Coordinates of C-alpha atoms in Angstrom, one line a residue:
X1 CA 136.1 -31.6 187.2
X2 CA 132.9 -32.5 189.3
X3 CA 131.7 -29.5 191.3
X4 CA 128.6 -28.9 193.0
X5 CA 126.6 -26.2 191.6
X6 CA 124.5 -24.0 193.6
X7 CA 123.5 -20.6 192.5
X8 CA 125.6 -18.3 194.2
X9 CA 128.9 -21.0 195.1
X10 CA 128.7 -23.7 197.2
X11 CA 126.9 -23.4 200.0
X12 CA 127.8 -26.6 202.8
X13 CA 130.9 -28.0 203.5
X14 CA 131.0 -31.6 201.7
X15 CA 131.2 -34.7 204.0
X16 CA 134.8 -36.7 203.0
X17 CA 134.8 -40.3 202.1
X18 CA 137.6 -43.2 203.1
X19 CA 138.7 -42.6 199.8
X20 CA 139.6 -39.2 200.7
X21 CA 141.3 -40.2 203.8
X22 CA 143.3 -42.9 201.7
X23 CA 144.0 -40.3 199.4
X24 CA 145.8 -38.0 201.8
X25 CA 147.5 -40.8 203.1
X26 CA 148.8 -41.3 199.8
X27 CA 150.3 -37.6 199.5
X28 CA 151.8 -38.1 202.7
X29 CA 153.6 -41.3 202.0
X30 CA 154.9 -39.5 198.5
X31 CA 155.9 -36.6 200.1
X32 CA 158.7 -39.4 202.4
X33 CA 159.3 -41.0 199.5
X34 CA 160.3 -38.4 197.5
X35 CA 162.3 -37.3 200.3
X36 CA 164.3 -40.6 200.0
X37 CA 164.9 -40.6 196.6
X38 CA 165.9 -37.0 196.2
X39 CA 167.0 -36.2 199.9
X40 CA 170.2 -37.0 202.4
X41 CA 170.1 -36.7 206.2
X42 CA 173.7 -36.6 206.0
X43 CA 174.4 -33.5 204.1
X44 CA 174.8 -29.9 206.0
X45 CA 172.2 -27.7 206.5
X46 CA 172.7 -24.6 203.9
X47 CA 174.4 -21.5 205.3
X48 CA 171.7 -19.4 205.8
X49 CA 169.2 -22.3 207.0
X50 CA 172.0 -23.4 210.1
X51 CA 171.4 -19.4 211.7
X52 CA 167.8 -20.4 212.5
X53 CA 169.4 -23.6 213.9
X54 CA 171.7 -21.9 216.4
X55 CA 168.7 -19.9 218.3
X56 CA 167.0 -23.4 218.5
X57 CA 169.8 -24.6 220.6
X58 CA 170.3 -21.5 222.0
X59 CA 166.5 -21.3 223.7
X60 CA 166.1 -25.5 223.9
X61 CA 169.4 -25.4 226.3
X62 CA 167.5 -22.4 228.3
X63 CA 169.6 -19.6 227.2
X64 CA 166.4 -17.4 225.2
X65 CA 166.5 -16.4 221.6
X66 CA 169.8 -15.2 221.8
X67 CA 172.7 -15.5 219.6
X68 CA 175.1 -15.3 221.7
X69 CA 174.7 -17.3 225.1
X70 CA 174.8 -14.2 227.7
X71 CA 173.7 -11.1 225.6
X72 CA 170.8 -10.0 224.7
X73 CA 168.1 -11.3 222.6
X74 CA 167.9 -10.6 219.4
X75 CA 165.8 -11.5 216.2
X76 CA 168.1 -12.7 213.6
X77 CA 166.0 -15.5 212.2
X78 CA 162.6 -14.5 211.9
X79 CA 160.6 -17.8 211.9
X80 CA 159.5 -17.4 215.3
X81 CA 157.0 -19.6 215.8
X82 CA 159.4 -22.7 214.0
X83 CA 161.9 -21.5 216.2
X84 CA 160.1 -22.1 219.3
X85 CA 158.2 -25.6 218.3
X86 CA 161.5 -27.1 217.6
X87 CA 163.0 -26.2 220.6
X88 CA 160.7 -28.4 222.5
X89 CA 161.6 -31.7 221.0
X90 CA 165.4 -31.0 221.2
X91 CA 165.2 -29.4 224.8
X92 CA 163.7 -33.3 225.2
X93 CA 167.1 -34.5 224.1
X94 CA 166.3 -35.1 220.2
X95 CA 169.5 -34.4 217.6
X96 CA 168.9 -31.0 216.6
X97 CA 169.1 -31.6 212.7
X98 CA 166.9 -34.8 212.8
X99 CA 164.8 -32.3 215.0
X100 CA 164.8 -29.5 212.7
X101 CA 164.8 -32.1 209.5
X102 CA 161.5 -34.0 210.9
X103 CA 159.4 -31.1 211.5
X104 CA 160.0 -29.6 207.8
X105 CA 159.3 -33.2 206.5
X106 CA 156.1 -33.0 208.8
X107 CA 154.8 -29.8 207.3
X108 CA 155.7 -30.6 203.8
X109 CA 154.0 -33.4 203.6
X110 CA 151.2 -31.9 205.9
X111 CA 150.6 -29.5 203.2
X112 CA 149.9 -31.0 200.4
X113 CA 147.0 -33.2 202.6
X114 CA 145.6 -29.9 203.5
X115 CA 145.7 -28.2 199.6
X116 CA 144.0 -31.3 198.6
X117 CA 141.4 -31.2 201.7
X118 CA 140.3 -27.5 201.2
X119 CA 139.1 -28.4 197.4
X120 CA 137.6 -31.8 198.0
X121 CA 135.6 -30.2 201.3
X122 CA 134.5 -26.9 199.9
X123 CA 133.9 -27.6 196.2
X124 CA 134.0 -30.9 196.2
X125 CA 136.3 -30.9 193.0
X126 CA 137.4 -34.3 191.5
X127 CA 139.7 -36.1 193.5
X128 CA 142.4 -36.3 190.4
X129 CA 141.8 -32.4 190.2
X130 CA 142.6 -32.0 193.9
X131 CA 145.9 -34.3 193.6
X132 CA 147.3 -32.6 190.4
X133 CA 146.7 -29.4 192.4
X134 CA 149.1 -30.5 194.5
X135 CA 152.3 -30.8 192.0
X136 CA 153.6 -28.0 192.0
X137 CA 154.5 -28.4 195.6
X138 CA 155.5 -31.9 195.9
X139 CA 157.3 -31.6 192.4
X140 CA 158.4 -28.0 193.0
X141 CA 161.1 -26.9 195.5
X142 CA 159.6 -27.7 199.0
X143 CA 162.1 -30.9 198.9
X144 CA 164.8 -28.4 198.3
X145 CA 163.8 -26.5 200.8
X146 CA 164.1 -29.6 203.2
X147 CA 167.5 -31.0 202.1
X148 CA 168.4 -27.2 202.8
X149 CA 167.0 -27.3 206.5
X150 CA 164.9 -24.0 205.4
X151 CA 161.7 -23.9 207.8
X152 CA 160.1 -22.2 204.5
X153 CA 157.4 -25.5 204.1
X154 CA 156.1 -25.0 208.0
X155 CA 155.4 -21.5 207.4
X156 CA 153.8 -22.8 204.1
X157 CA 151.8 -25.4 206.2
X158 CA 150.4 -22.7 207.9
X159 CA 149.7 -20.2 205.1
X160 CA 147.7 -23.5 203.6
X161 CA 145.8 -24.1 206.6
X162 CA 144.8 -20.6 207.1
X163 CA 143.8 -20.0 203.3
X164 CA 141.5 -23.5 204.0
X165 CA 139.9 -21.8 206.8
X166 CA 139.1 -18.7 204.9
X167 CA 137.4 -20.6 202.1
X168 CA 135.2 -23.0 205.3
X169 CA 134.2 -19.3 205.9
X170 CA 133.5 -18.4 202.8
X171 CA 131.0 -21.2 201.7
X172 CA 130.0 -21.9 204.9
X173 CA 129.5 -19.0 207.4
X174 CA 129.1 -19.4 210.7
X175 CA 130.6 -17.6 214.0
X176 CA 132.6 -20.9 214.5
X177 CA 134.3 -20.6 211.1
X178 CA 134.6 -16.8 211.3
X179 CA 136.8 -17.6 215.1
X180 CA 138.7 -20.7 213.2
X181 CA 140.2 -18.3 210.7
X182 CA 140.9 -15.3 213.0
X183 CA 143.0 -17.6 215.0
X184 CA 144.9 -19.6 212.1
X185 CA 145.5 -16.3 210.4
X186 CA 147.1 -15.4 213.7
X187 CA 149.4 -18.2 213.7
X188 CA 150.7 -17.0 210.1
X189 CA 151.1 -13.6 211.8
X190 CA 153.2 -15.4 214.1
X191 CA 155.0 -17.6 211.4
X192 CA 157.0 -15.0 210.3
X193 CA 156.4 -10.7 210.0
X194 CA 155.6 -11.2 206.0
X195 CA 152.4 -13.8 207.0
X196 CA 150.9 -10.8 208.6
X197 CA 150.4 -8.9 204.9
X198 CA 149.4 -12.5 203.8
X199 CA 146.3 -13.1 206.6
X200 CA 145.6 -9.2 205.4
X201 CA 145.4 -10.2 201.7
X202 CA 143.6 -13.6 202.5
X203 CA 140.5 -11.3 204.6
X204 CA 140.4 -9.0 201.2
X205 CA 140.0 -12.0 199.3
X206 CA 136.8 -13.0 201.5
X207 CA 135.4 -9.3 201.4
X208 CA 135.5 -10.0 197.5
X209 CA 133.6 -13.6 197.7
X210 CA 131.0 -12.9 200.2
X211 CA 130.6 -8.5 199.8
X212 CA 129.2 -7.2 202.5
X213 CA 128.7 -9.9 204.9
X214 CA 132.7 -9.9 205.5
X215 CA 132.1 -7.9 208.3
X216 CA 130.9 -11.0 210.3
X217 CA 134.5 -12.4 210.3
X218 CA 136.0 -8.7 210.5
X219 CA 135.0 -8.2 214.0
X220 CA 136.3 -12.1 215.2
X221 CA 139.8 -11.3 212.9
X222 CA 140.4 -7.7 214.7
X223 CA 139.5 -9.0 218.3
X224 CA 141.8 -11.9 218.3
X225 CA 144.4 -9.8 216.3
X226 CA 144.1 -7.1 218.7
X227 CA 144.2 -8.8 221.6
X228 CA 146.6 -12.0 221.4
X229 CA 148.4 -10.1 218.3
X230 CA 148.6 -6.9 219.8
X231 CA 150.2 -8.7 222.9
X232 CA 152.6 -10.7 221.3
X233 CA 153.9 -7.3 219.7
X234 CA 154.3 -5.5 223.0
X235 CA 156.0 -8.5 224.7
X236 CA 158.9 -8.9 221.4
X237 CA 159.3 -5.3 221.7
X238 CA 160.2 -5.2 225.0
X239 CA 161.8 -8.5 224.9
X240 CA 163.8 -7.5 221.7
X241 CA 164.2 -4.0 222.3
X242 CA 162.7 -3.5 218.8
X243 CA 159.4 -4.2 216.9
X244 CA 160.7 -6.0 214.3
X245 CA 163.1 -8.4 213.3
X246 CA 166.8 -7.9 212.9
X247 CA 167.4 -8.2 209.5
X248 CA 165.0 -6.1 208.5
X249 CA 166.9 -2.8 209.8
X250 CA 169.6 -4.5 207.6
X251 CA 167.9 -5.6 204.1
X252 CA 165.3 -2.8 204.7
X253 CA 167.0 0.2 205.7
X254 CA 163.4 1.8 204.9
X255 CA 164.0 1.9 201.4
X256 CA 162.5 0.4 198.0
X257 CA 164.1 -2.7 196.7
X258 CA 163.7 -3.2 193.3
X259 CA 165.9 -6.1 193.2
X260 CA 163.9 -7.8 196.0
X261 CA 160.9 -6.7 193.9
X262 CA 162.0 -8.8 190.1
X263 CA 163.5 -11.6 192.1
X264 CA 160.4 -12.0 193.7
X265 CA 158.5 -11.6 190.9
X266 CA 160.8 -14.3 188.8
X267 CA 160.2 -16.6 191.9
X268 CA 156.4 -16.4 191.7
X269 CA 156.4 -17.1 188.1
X270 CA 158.5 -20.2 188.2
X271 CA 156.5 -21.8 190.9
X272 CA 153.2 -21.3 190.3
X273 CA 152.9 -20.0 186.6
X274 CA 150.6 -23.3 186.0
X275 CA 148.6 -22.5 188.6
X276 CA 148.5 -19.1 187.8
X277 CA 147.3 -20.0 183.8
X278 CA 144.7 -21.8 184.8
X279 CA 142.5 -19.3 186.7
X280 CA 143.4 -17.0 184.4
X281 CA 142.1 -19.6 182.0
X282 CA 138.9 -20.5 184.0
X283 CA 138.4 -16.7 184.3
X284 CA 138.7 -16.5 180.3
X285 CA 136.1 -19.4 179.2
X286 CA 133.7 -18.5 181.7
X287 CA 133.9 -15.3 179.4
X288 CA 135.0 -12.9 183.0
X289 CA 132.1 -14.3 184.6
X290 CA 134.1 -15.3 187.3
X291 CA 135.9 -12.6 188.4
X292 CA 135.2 -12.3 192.0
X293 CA 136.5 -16.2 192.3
X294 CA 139.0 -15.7 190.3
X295 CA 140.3 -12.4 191.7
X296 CA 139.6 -14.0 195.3
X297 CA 141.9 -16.6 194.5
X298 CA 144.6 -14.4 192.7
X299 CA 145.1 -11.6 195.0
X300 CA 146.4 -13.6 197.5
X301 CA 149.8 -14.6 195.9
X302 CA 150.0 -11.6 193.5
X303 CA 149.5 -9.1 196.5
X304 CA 152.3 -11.3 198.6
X305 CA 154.8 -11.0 196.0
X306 CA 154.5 -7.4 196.0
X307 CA 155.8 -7.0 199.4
X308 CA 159.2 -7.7 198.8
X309 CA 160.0 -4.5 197.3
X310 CA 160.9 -3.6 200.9
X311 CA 163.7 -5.9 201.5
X312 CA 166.8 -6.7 199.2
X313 CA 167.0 -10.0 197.6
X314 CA 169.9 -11.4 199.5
X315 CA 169.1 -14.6 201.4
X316 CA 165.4 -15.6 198.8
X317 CA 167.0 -19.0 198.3
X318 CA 165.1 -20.8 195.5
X319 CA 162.3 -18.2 195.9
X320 CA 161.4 -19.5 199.7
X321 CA 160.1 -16.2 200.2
X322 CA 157.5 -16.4 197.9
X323 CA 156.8 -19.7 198.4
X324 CA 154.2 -19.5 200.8
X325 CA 151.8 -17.6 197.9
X326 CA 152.4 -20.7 195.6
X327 CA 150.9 -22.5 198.7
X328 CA 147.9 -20.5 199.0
X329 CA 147.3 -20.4 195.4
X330 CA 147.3 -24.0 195.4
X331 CA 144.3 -24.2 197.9
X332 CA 142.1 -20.9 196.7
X333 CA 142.5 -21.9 193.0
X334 CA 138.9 -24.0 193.0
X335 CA 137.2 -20.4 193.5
X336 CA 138.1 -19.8 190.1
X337 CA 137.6 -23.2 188.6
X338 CA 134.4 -23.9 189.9
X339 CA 133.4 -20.6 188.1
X340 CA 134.4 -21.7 185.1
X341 CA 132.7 -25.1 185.7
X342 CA 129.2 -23.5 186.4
X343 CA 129.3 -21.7 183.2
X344 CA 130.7 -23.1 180.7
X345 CA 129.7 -27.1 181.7
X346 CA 126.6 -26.9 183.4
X347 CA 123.7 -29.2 181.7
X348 CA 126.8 -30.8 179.1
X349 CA 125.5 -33.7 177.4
X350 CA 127.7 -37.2 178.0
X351 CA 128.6 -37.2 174.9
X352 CA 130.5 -34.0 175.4
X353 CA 132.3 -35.1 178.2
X354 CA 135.4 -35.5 176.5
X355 CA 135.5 -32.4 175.4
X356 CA 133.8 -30.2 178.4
X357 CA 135.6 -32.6 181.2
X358 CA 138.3 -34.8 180.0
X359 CA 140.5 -32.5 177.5
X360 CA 140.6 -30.0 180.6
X361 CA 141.2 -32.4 182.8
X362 CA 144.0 -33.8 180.7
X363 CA 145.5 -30.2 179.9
X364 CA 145.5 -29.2 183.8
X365 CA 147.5 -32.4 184.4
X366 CA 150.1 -31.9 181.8
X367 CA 150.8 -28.5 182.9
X368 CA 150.9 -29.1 186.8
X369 CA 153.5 -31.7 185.8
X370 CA 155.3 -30.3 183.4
X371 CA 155.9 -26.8 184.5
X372 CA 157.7 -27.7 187.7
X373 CA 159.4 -29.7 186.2
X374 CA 160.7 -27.3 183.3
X375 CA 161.0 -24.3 185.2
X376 CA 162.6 -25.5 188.5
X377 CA 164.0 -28.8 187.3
X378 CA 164.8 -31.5 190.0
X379 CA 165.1 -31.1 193.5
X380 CA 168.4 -29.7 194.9
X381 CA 170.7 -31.7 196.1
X382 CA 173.6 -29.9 198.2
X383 CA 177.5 -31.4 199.1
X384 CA 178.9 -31.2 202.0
X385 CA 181.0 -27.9 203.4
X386 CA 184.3 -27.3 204.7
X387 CA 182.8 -24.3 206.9
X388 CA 181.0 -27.2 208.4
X389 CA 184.1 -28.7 209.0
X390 CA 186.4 -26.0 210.4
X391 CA 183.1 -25.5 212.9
X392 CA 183.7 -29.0 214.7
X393 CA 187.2 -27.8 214.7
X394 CA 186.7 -25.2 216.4
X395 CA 184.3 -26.6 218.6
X396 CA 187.0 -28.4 220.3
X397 CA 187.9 -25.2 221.6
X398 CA 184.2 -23.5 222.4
X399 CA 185.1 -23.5 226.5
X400 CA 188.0 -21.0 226.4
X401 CA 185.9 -18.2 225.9
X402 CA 187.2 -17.2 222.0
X403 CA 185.5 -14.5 219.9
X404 CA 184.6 -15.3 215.8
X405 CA 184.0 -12.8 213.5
X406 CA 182.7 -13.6 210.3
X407 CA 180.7 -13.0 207.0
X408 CA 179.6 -16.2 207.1
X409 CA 177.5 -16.8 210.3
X410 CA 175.7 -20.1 209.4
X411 CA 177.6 -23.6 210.1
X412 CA 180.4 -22.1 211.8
X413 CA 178.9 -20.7 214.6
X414 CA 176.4 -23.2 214.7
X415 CA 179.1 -25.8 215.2
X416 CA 182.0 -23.7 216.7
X417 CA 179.1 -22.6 219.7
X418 CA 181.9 -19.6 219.8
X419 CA 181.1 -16.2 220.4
X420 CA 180.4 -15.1 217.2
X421 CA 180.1 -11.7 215.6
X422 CA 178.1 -11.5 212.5
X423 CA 179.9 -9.0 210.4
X424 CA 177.3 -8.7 208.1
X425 CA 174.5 -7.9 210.7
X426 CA 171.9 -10.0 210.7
X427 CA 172.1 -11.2 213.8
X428 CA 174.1 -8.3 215.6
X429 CA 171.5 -5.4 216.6
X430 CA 174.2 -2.8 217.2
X431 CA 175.6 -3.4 213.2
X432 CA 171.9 -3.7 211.6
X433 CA 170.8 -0.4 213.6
X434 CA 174.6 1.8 212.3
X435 CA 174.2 0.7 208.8
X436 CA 177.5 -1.6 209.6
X437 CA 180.5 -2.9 210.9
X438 CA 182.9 0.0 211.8
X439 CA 186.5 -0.1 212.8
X440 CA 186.0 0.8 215.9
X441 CA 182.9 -1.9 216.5
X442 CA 185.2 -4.7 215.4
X443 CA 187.8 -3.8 217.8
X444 CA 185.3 -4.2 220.7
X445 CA 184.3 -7.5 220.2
X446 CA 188.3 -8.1 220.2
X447 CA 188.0 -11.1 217.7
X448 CA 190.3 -14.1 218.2
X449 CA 189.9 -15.6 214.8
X450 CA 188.0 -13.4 211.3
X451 CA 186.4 -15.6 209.1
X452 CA 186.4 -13.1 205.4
X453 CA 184.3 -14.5 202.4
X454 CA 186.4 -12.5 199.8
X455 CA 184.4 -11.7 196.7
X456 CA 186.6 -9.5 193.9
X457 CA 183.3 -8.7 192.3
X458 CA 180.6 -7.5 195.7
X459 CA 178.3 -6.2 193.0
X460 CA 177.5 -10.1 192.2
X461 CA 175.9 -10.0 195.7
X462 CA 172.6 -7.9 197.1
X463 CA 174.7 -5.1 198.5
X464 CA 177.5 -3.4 197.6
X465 CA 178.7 -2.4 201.3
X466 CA 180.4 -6.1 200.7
X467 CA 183.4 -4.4 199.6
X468 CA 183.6 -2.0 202.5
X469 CA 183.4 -5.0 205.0
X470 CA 185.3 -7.6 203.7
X471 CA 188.4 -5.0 203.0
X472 CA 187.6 -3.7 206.7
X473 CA 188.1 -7.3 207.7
X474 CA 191.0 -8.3 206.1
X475 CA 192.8 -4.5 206.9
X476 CA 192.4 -5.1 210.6
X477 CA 193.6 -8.6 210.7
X478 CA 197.0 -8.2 208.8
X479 CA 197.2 -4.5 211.0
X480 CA 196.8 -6.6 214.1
X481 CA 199.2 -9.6 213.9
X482 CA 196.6 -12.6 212.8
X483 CA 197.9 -15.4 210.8
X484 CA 196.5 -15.9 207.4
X485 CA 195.9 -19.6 208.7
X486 CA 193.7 -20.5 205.0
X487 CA 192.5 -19.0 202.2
X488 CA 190.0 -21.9 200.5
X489 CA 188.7 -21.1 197.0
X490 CA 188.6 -22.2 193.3
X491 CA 190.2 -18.8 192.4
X492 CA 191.7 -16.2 194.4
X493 CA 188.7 -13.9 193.5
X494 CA 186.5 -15.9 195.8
X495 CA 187.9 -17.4 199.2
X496 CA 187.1 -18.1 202.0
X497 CA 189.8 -16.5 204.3
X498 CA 191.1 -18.0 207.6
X499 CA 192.4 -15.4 209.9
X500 CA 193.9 -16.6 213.6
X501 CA 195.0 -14.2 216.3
X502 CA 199.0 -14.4 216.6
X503 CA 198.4 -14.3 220.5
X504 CA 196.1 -16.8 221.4
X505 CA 198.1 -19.8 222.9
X506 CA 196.7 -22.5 220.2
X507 CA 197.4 -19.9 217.5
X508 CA 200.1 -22.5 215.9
X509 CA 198.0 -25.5 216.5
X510 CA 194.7 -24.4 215.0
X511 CA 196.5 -22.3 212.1
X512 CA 198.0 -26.0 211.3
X513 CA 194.7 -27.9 212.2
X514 CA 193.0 -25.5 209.7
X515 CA 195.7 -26.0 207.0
X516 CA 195.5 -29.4 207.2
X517 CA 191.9 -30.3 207.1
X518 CA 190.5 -31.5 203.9
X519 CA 188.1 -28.5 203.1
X520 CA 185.0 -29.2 200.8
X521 CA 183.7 -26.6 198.5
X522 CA 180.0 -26.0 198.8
X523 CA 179.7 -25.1 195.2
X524 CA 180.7 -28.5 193.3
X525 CA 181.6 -30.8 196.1
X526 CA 185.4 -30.8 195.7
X527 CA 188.3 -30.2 197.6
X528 CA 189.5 -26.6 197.6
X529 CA 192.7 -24.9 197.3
X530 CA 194.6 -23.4 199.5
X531 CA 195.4 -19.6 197.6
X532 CA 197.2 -18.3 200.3
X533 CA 200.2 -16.3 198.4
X534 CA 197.4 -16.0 195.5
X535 CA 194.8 -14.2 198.1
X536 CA 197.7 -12.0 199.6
X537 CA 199.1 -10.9 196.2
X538 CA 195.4 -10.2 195.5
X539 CA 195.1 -8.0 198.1
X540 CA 198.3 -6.1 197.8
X541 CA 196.8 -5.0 194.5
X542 CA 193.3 -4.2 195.7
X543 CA 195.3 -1.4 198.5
X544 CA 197.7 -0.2 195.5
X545 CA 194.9 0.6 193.1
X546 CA 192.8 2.6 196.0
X547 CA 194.0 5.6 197.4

C-alpha cells in the first residue's frame, strides 16, 4: 500500500482524482446490484424492524412518535433520527416500505463511498487497499440488514462519516475540522442513545493520535454537545416523560447482561475479525511501533462492544448492534497500516516489492474476502409471514375502535393500525417501568383479540419472564370467553396463538377469516398448521403440572 510518509503521520489532507470519484461510483453501483441479486422488495419487513415502521407512519400522518394514535409518546424504537428523516418523504405521499427500503439502500451504499474516502483523503492509501477495506460491509450483513428493513446501515453511515471527520482532524487540524466533528459526532448522538458512548470513544481515540493538542477539538465537542445535545435531552425528557428510550427500562432493568455482553462479543468477531487481524498484524511487523495508530483505530469498536453488557441480547439480529464498530473500524484501520508501512517499507528496494507490497497486499485481499464470506455466509434472504397476513386482515377492521394485545408487536400492528398493546413492553411505558404485564394491566386495555407466541421452552429466548406472560395471556383469554380462533405452528411447543373476544360482533367472521387464511411460517417459508386441539391439550398439561 502507497502511503505518504511524513515524520510524525500525515500531515495535509490529499487532493482526490476522477479516478477516485469513478471509484466511489463504482461502490455505489455494487452496493444496488448486490441488492438485486440477493434482495426482494416484496418480502415483509422482519418483526422487530416493522415497530420502527409504525412510529414513521405514526408521526408522517401528524400524530407524533406515538404508538398508539391518541396516547402519549413514547420511545419504543430508538433510531430517532431515522425515524424522523423517513417520515418526511412518506408524509410527501411515498409507500412507506419503498420509503423506509430506499433510505437504508442510500446509506448502505453511502457508506462504503465514505470508508473508502476517509483512507484515500487522509493517507492516501492505494486505491485497491481502500476498496478491499470495504468488503466486509458490502460482503458482510448490511444487505441483510436491508432485506430485513433494519435502519442498522443509516446509523452506520453516520458512525462512518463521523469516524472520517475525526481522522480530517487528526491529520489535519484546524478549528474548521475540530467544529465538523463536534457536529457529526452529534448526529451519532442522535442516531441512536449507544452512538453517544461511540462519539465518546472516537474523541479518546484522537486524544491518543494527537496527545495534548486534543484539547483544541475538546472545547468545539463539549460546546456543541452541551448546547444542541444538552437541548435535545431536555426536550425528549419532557416530551417522553423519560430520559431514555423505552426499551431500555425493559432489556436494562439497571443490571449487567452477560448474555448481551458474549453475543456482542461473538458479533464483533464475525464481522470484523479480518479487519481486526490486520492492525493487529500492522501493529506486530512494525515490531509495536505503532501503537498509538493502532490503539487509535482499535478502541473504537472494542470499547463499543463493551457496552452491551447493559442490555440483554434479545432483539441483536445478525449482530446489528455491533455493526456500527465494524463500520468505524473499517475507516480508522489506515492509522494502523500506515504505521506499519513507515517502518517496515520505507526506502524498500523495487526488487522487493513483491514481497514488502504485493504479498501484503494479496494476503489483505484474501482475508477481507474470505472472512465474510466464511463467518457470515451469504446475505439473508427472509419468506414471507402469515402475521403479515392476519395484519391486512385485521386492517379491514382498524375503524371500529378494537384493542390487540400481543407478544408480537411488529407486522401486526403495523398493518392492523389497531390499538395495540405490546405485552412484552417495548413499546408500552407503563409495562417497561413495572417490570411487566400484570393481570390487572391487561384487563385495562380490555383487549378484543390476544395475539400469544407460545414457546414450551422461554429459556431459548433473552428472558425468562416469557413464561410468566405468555401463560398470563393465554389464562385470561380462556377465563374471559375468547375463541381460540388459531394456533399456527410446526409443533405445538411453538405457536402462534389466535385469541378473539366471544363478544365482539365479527367474533364468528374473523375467528373464520383467521382459520381460513393460508398462514406462512417465517421460519422456512411454508404453510403452517393449525394445532388447535394439540395447543389446548398442551396447555391443560402446563396448568396440571403447576400448582
Amino acid at each position: 500500500m502507497h502511503l505518504r510518509l511524513e515524520r510524525n503521520g500525515p500531515t495535509a489532507l490529499g487532493a482526490l482524482r476522477l479516478a477516485d470519484a469513478l471509484v466511489m461510483a463504482g461502490l455505489v453501483l455494487a452496493a444496488v446490484f448486490f441488492d438485486r441479486f440477493f434482495g426482494d422488495p416484496g418480502l415483509p419487513p422482519f418483526e422487530d424492524a416493522a415497530i420502527l415502521m409504525r412510529y414513521i407512519e405514526n408521526l408522517a400522518q401528524g400524530h407524533g412518535i406515538v404508538w398508539n394514535v391518541g396516547e402519549r409518546p413514547v420511545d419504543g424504537g430508538t433510531d430517532m433520527l431515522f425515524l424522523v428523516v423517513a417520515a418526511l418523504p412518506r408524509a410527501l405521499g411515498l409507500p412507506l416500505e419503498a420509503t423506509v427500503r430506499g433510505m437504508i439502500l442510500a446509506s448502505h451504499a453511502a457508506t462504503l463511498a465514505v470508508v473508502y474516502l476517509a483512507g484515500r483523503q487522509v493517507f492516501s492509501t492505494h486505491r485497491a487497499v481502500s476498496v478491499l477495506c470495504t468488503l466486509p460491509l458490502l460482503l458482510g450483513p448490511g444487505q441483510t440488514y436491508l432485506n430485513s428493513y433494519f435502519a442498522t446501515p443509516f446509523f452506520g453511515l453516520l458512525a462512518a462519516v463521523a469516524a472520517w471527520r475525526a481522522l480530517r482532524w487528526a491529520y489535519a487540524p484546524s478549528r474548521r475540522e475540530a467544529y465538523a466533528f463536534a457536529i457529526t459526532s452529534l448526529l451519532l448522538g442522535l442516531g441512536r442513545p449507544d452512538g453517544v458512548f461511540l462519539a465518546g470513544l472516537l474523541l479518546v481515540s484522537l486524544a491518543l493520535l494527537r496527545g495534548r493538542q486534543v484539547k483544541e477539538v475538546l472545547v468545539p465537542f463539549l460546546l456543541v454537545w452541551a448546547v444542541v445535545g444538552g437541548s435535545y435531552f431536555a426536550w425528549r425528557w419532557w416530551y417522553f416523560s423519560a430520559p431514555f428510550p423505552n426499551p431500555f427500562y425493559k432489556k436494562g432493568g439497571g443490571q449487567l447482561h452477560w448474555d448481551g455482553f458474549d453475543s456482542s462479543v461473538q458479533w464483533t468477531r464475525w464481522q470484523c475479525g479480518a479487519l481486526f487481524a490486520a492492525a493487529v498484524a500492522c501493529f506486530a511487523v512494525s515490531l509495536g511501533k505503532t501503537w498509538r495508530g493502532t490503539l487509535a483505530a482499535l478502541l473504537p469498536t472494542v470499547g463499543f462492544a463493551s457496552i452491551w453488557v447493559l442490555l440483554s441480547s434479545e432483539m441483536n439480529y445478525v449482530g446489528r448492534f455491533q455493526y456500527a464498530g465494524t463500520v468505524v473500524l473499517a475507516v480508522l484501520w489506515p492509522a494502523a497500516a500506515w504505521g506499519a508501512n513507515r517502518w517496515c517499507f520505507e526506502g524498500a528496494p523495487r526488487w522487493n516489492w513483491a514481497l514488502g507490497r504485493g504479498l501484503p497486499l494479496a494476503l489483505f485481499a484474501a482475508a477481507m474476502v474470505a472472512w465474510p464470506l466464511t463467518q457470515l455466509g451469504p446475505p439473508i434472504r427472509h419468506h414471507l409471514d402469515g402475521r403479515q397476513d392476519v395484519g391486512h386482515l385485521l386492517g379491514e377492521y382498524a375503524d371500529r375502535g378494537y384493542t390487540l394485545v400481543t407478544t408480537e408487536a411488529g407486522l401486526l400492528p403495523l398493518y392492523s393500525r389497531w390499538r395495540t398493546i405490546d405485552a412484552w413492553g417495548l413499546n408500552d411505558a407503563w409495562i417497561a417501568h413495572h417490570g411487566g404485564l400484570t393481570w390487572d394491566y391487561l384487563s385495562s386495555t380490555r383487549p378484543d383479540v390476544i395475539l400469544v407466541h407460545y414457546v414450551e421452552n422461554p429459556q431459548m429466548l433473552p428472558l425468562g419472564s416469557w413464561d410468566a406472560m405468555q401463560e398470563l395471556l393465554s389464562r385470561y383469554a380462556t377465563t374471559h370467553g375468547f375463541i381460540l380462533a388459531a394456533a399456527f405452528g410446526e409443533t405445538a411447543n411453538d405457536v402462534h396463538a389466535y385469541y378473539v373476544r366471544s363478544e365482539l360482533p365479527e367474533a364468528r367472521e374473523l375467528v373464520h377469516r383467521i382459520r381460513t387464511r393460508p398462514y406462512i411460517w417465517l421460519g422456512h417459508g411454508r404453510q403452517a398448521k393449525d394445532l388447535r386441539e394439540e395447543f389446548g391439550r398442551a396447555l391443560e398439561l402446563v396448568s396440571e403440572s403447576k400448582p
